[in-house]
mmCIF file of C-alpha atoms in Angstrom:
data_model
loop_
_atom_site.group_PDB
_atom_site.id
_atom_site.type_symbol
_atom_site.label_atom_id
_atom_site.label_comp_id
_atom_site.label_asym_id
_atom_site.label_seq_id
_atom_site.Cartn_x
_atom_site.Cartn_y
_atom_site.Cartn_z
ATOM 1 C CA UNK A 168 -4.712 0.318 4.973
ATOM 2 C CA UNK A 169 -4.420 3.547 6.211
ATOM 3 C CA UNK A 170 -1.234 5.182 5.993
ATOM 4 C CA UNK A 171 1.045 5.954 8.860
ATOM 5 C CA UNK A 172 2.172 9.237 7.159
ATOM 6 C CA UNK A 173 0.698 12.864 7.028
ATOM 7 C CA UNK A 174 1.653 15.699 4.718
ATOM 8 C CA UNK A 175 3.601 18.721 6.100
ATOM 9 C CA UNK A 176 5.046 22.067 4.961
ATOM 10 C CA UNK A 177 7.415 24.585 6.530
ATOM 11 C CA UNK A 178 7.757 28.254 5.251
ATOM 12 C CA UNK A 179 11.429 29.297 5.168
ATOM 13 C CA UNK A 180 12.481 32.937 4.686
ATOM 14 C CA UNK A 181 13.398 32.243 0.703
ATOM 15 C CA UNK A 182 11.388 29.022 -0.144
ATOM 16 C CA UNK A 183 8.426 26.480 1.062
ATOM 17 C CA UNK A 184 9.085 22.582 2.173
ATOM 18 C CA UNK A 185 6.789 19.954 1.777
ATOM 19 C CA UNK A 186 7.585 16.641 3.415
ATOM 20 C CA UNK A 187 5.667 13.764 5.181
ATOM 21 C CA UNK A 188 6.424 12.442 8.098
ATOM 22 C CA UNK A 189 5.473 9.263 10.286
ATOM 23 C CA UNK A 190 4.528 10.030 14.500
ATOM 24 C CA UNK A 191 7.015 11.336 16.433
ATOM 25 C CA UNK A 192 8.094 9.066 19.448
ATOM 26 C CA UNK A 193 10.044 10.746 21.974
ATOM 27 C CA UNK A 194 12.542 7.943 22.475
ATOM 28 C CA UNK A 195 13.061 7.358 18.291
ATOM 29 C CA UNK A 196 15.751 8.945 16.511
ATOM 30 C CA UNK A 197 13.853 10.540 13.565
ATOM 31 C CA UNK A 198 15.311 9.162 9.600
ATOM 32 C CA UNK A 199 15.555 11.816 7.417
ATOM 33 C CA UNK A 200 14.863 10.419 3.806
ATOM 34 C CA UNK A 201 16.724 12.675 0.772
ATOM 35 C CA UNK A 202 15.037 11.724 -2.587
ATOM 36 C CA UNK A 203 17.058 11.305 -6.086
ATOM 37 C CA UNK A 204 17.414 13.854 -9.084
ATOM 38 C CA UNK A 205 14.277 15.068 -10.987
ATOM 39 C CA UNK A 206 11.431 13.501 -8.138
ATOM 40 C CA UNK A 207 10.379 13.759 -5.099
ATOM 41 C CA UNK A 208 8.972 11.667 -2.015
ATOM 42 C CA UNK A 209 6.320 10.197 -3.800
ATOM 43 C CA UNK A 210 7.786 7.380 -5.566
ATOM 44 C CA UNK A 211 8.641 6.169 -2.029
ATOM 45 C CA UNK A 212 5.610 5.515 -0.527
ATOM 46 C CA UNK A 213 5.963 1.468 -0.510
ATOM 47 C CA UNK A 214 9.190 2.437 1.350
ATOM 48 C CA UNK A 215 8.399 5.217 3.348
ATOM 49 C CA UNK A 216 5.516 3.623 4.882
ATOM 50 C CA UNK A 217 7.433 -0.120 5.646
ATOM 51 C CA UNK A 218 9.951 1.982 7.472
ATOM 52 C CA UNK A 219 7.461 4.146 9.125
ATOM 53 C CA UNK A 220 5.774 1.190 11.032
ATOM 54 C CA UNK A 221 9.092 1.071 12.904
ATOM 55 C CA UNK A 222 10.715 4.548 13.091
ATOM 56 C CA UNK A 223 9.837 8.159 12.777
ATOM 57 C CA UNK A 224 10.491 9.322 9.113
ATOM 58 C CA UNK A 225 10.793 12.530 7.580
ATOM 59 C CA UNK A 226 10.923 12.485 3.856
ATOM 60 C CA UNK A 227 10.935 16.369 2.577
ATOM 61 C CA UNK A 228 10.649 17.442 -0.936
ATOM 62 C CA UNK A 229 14.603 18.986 -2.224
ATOM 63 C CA UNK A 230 13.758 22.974 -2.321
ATOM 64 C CA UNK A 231 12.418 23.248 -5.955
ATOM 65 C CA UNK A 232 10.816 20.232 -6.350
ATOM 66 C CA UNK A 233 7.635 18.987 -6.868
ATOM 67 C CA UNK A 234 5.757 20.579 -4.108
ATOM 68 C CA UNK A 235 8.731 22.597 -2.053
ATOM 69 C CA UNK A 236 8.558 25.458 -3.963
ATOM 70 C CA UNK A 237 11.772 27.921 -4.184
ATOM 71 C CA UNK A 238 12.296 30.020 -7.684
ATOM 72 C CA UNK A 239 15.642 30.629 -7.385
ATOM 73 C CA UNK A 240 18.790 28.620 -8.838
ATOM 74 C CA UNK A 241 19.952 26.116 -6.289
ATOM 75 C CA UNK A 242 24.017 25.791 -7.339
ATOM 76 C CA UNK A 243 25.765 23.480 -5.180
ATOM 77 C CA UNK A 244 25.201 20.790 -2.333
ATOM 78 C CA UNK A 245 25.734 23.059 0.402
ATOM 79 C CA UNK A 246 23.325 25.603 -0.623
ATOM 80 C CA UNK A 247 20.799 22.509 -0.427
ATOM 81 C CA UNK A 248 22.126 21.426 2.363
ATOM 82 C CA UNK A 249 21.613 24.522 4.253
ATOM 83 C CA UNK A 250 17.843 25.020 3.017
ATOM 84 C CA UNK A 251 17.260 21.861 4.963
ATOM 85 C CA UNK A 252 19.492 22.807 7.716
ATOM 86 C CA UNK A 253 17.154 25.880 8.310
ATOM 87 C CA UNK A 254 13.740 23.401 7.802
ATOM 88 C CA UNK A 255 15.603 21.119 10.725
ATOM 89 C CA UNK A 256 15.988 24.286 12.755
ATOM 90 C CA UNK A 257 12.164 24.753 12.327
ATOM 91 C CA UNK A 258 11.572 21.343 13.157
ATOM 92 C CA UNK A 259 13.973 21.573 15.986
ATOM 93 C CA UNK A 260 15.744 17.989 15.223
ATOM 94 C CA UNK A 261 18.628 17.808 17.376
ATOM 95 C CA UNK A 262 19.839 14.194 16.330
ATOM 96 C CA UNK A 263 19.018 11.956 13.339
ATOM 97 C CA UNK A 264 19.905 9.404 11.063
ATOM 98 C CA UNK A 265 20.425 10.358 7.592
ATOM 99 C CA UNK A 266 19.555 8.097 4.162
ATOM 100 C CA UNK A 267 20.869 9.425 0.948
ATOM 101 C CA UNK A 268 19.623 8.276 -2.587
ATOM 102 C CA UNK A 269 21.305 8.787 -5.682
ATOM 103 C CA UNK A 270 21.323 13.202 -5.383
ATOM 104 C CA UNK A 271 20.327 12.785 -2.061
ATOM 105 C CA UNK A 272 22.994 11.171 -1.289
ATOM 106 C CA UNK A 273 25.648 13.864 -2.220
ATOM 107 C CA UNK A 274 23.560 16.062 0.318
ATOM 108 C CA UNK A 275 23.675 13.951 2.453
ATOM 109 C CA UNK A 276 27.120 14.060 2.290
ATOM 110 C CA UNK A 277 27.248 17.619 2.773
ATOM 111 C CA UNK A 278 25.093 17.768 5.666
ATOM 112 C CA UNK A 279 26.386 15.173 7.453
ATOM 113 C CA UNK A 280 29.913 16.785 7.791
ATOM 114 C CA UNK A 281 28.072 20.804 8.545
ATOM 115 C CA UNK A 282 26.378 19.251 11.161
ATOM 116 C CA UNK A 283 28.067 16.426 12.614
ATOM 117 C CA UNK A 284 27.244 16.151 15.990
ATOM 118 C CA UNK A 285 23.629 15.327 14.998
ATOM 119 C CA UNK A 286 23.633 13.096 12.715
ATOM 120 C CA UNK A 287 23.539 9.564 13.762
ATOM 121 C CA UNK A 288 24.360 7.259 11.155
ATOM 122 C CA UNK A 289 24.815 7.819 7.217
ATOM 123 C CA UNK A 290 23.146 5.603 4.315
ATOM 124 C CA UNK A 291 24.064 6.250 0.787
ATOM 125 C CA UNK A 292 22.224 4.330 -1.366
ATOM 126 C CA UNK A 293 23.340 4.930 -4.908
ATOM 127 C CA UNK A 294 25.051 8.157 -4.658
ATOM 128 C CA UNK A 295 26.307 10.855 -5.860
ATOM 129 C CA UNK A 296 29.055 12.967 -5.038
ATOM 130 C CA UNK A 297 32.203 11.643 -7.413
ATOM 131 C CA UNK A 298 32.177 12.711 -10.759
ATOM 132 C CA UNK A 299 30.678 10.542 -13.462
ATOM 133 C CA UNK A 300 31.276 10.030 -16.936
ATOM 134 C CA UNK A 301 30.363 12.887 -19.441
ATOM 135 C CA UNK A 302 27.116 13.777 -20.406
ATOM 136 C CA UNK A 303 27.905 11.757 -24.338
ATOM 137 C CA UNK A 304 28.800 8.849 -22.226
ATOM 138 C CA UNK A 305 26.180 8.666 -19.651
ATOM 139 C CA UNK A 306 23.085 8.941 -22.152
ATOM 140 C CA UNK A 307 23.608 5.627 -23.670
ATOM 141 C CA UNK A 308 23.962 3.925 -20.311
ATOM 142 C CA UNK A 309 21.133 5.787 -19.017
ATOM 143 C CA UNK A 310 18.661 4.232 -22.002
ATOM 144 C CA UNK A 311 19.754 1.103 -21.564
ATOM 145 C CA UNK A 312 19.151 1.197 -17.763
ATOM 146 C CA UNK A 313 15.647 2.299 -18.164
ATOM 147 C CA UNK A 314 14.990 0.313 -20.927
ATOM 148 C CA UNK A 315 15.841 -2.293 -18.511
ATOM 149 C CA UNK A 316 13.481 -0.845 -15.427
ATOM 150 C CA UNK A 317 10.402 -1.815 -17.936
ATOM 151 C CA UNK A 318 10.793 -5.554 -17.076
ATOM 152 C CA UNK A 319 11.072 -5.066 -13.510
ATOM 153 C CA UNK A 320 8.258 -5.421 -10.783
ATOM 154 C CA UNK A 321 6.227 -2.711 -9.844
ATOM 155 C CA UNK A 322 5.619 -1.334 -13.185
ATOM 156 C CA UNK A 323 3.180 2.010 -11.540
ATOM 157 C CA UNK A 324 5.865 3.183 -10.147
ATOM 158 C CA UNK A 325 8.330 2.887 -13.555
ATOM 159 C CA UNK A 326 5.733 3.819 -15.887
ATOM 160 C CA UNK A 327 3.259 6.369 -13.854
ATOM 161 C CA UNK A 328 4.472 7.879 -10.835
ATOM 162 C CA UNK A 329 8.199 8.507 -11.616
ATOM 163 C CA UNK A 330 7.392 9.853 -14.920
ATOM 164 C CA UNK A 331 4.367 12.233 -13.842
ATOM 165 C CA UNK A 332 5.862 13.646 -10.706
ATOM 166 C CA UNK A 333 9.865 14.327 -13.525
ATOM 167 C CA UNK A 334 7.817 15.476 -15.650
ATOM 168 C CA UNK A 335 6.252 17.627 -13.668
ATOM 169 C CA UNK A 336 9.704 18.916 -11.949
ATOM 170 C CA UNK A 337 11.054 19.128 -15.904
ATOM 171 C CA UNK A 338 8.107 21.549 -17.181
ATOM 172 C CA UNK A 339 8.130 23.880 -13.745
ATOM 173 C CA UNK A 340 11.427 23.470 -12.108
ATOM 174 C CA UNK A 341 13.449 23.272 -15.448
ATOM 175 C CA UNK A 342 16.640 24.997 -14.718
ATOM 176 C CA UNK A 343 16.928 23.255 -11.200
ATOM 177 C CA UNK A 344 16.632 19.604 -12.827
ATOM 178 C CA UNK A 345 19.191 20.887 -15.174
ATOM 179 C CA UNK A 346 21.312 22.151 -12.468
ATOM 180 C CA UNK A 347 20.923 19.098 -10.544
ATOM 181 C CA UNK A 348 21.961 16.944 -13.348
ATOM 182 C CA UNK A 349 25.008 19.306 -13.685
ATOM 183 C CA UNK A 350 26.136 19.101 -9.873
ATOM 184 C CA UNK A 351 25.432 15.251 -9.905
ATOM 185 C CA UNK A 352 27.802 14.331 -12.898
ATOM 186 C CA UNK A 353 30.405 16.664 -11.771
ATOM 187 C CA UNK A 354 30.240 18.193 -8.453
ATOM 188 C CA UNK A 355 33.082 16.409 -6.667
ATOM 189 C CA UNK A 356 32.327 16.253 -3.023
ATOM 190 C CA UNK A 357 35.129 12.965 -2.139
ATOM 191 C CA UNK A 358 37.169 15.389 -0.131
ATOM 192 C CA UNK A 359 34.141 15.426 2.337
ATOM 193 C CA UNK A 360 33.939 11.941 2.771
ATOM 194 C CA UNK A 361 37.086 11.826 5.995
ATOM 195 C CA UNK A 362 35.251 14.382 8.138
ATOM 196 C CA UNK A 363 31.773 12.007 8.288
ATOM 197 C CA UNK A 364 32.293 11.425 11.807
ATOM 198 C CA UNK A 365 29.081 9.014 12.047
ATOM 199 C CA UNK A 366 28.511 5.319 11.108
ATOM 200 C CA UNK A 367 28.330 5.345 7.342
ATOM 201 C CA UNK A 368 26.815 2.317 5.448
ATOM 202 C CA UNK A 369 27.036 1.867 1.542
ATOM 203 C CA UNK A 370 23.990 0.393 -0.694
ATOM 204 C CA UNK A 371 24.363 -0.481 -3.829
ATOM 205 C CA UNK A 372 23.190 -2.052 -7.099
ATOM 206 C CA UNK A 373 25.474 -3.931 -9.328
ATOM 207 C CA UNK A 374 22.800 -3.043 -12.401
ATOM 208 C CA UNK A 375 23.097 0.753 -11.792
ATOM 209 C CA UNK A 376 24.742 2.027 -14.753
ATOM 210 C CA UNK A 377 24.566 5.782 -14.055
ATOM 211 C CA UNK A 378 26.259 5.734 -10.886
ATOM 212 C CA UNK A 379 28.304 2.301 -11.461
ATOM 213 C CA UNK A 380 29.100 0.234 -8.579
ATOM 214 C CA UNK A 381 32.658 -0.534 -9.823
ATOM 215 C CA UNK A 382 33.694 3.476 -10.021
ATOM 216 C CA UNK A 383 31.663 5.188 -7.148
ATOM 217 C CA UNK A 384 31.422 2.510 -4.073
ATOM 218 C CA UNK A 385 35.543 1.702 -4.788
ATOM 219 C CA UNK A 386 36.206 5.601 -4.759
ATOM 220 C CA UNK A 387 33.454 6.360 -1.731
ATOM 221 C CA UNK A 388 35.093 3.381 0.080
ATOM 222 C CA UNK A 389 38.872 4.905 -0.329
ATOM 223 C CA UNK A 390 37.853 7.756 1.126
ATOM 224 C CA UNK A 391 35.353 7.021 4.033
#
């Protein structure tokens, strides 16, 4: 089946974007898709390309990784979020819906209260943005969760593409997968979370043990 996505790039002043993206229809909002820590787009093929037979997608690669290149040190969620304000200049978006996973989500955070009067709707889907448990504390659950992801469906995408495209990020774009693990444990954005001014919708799995569902959806919920 050929797929309803082609491969993009966009050359800022300081770094290079990659993203795919679906056809544009004139009367579709466009969904901006913001990957997780340490990847990229690729892992989301299956569900970039169920969503794209419905609605214009845009799924960049985070400035630094995988194939957006950028060799500086990205500190903060704002400084990410305003790398991809400047690639939605380019691509002259003036309204969209935004969907957040795990780091993506705490830029999409960001974004959606710098620019508020374009952005649609919100999802976070796992996300960050509330500080987690130390770096002692998360390891263990982290080992157990993958350890875990082994006997799940889909085992290409746990055992081949996450791990080759993390890998890669890890060997190239080591100090900004460090940094990103750094602003994702304890970058606390919950003061943001009033000012999102659009429809915000929370997804969540009850077996995520990194970003547990008892301590971040309560908190996100308190506060949106």
């Amino acid at each position: 089946m050929k797929s309803q996505l082609t491969n993009h790039r966009v050359d800022l002043q300081d770094c290079t974007i990659f993203y795919q993206q679906s056809r544009l229809e004139s009367s579709s909002i466009p969904i901006l898709l913001l990957h997780g820590w340490g990847i990229s787009t690729e892992p989301y093929q299956e569900v970039l390309e169920l969503l794209a037979q419905h609605h214009t997608i845009i799924a960049p690669d985070l400035p630094s990784f995988a194939r957006s290149t950028y060799s500086g040190l990205i500190s903060d969620y704002v400084t990410y979020s305003k790398f991809l304000l400047q690639f939605l200049s380019v691509l002259d978006l003036q309204q969209f819906h935004v969907v957040g996973h795990s780091f993506g989500g705490g830029i999409a955070i960001t974004l959606s209260t710098l620019v508020p009067e374009k952005v649609r709707s919100v999802i976070l889907i796992d996300s960050t943005g509330i500080p987690t448990p130390s770096i002692p504390e998360m390891i263990p659950r982290r080992a157990i969760e993958m350890t875990a992801q082994l006997f799940l469906p889909r085992l290409r995408l746990k055992l081949v593409d996450i791990p080759l495209v993390f890998s890669y990020n890890l060997l190239f774009n080591t100090k900004n997968v460090i940094q990103g693990l750094l602003i994702s444990l304890y970058e606390d954005i919950s003061h943001l979370l009033p000012k999102i001014q659009a429809p915000c919708l929370l997804v969540w799995s009850e077996k995520d043990l990194t970003t547990p569902l008892d301590f971040h959806a309560s908190s996100l919920r308190s506060h949106l």
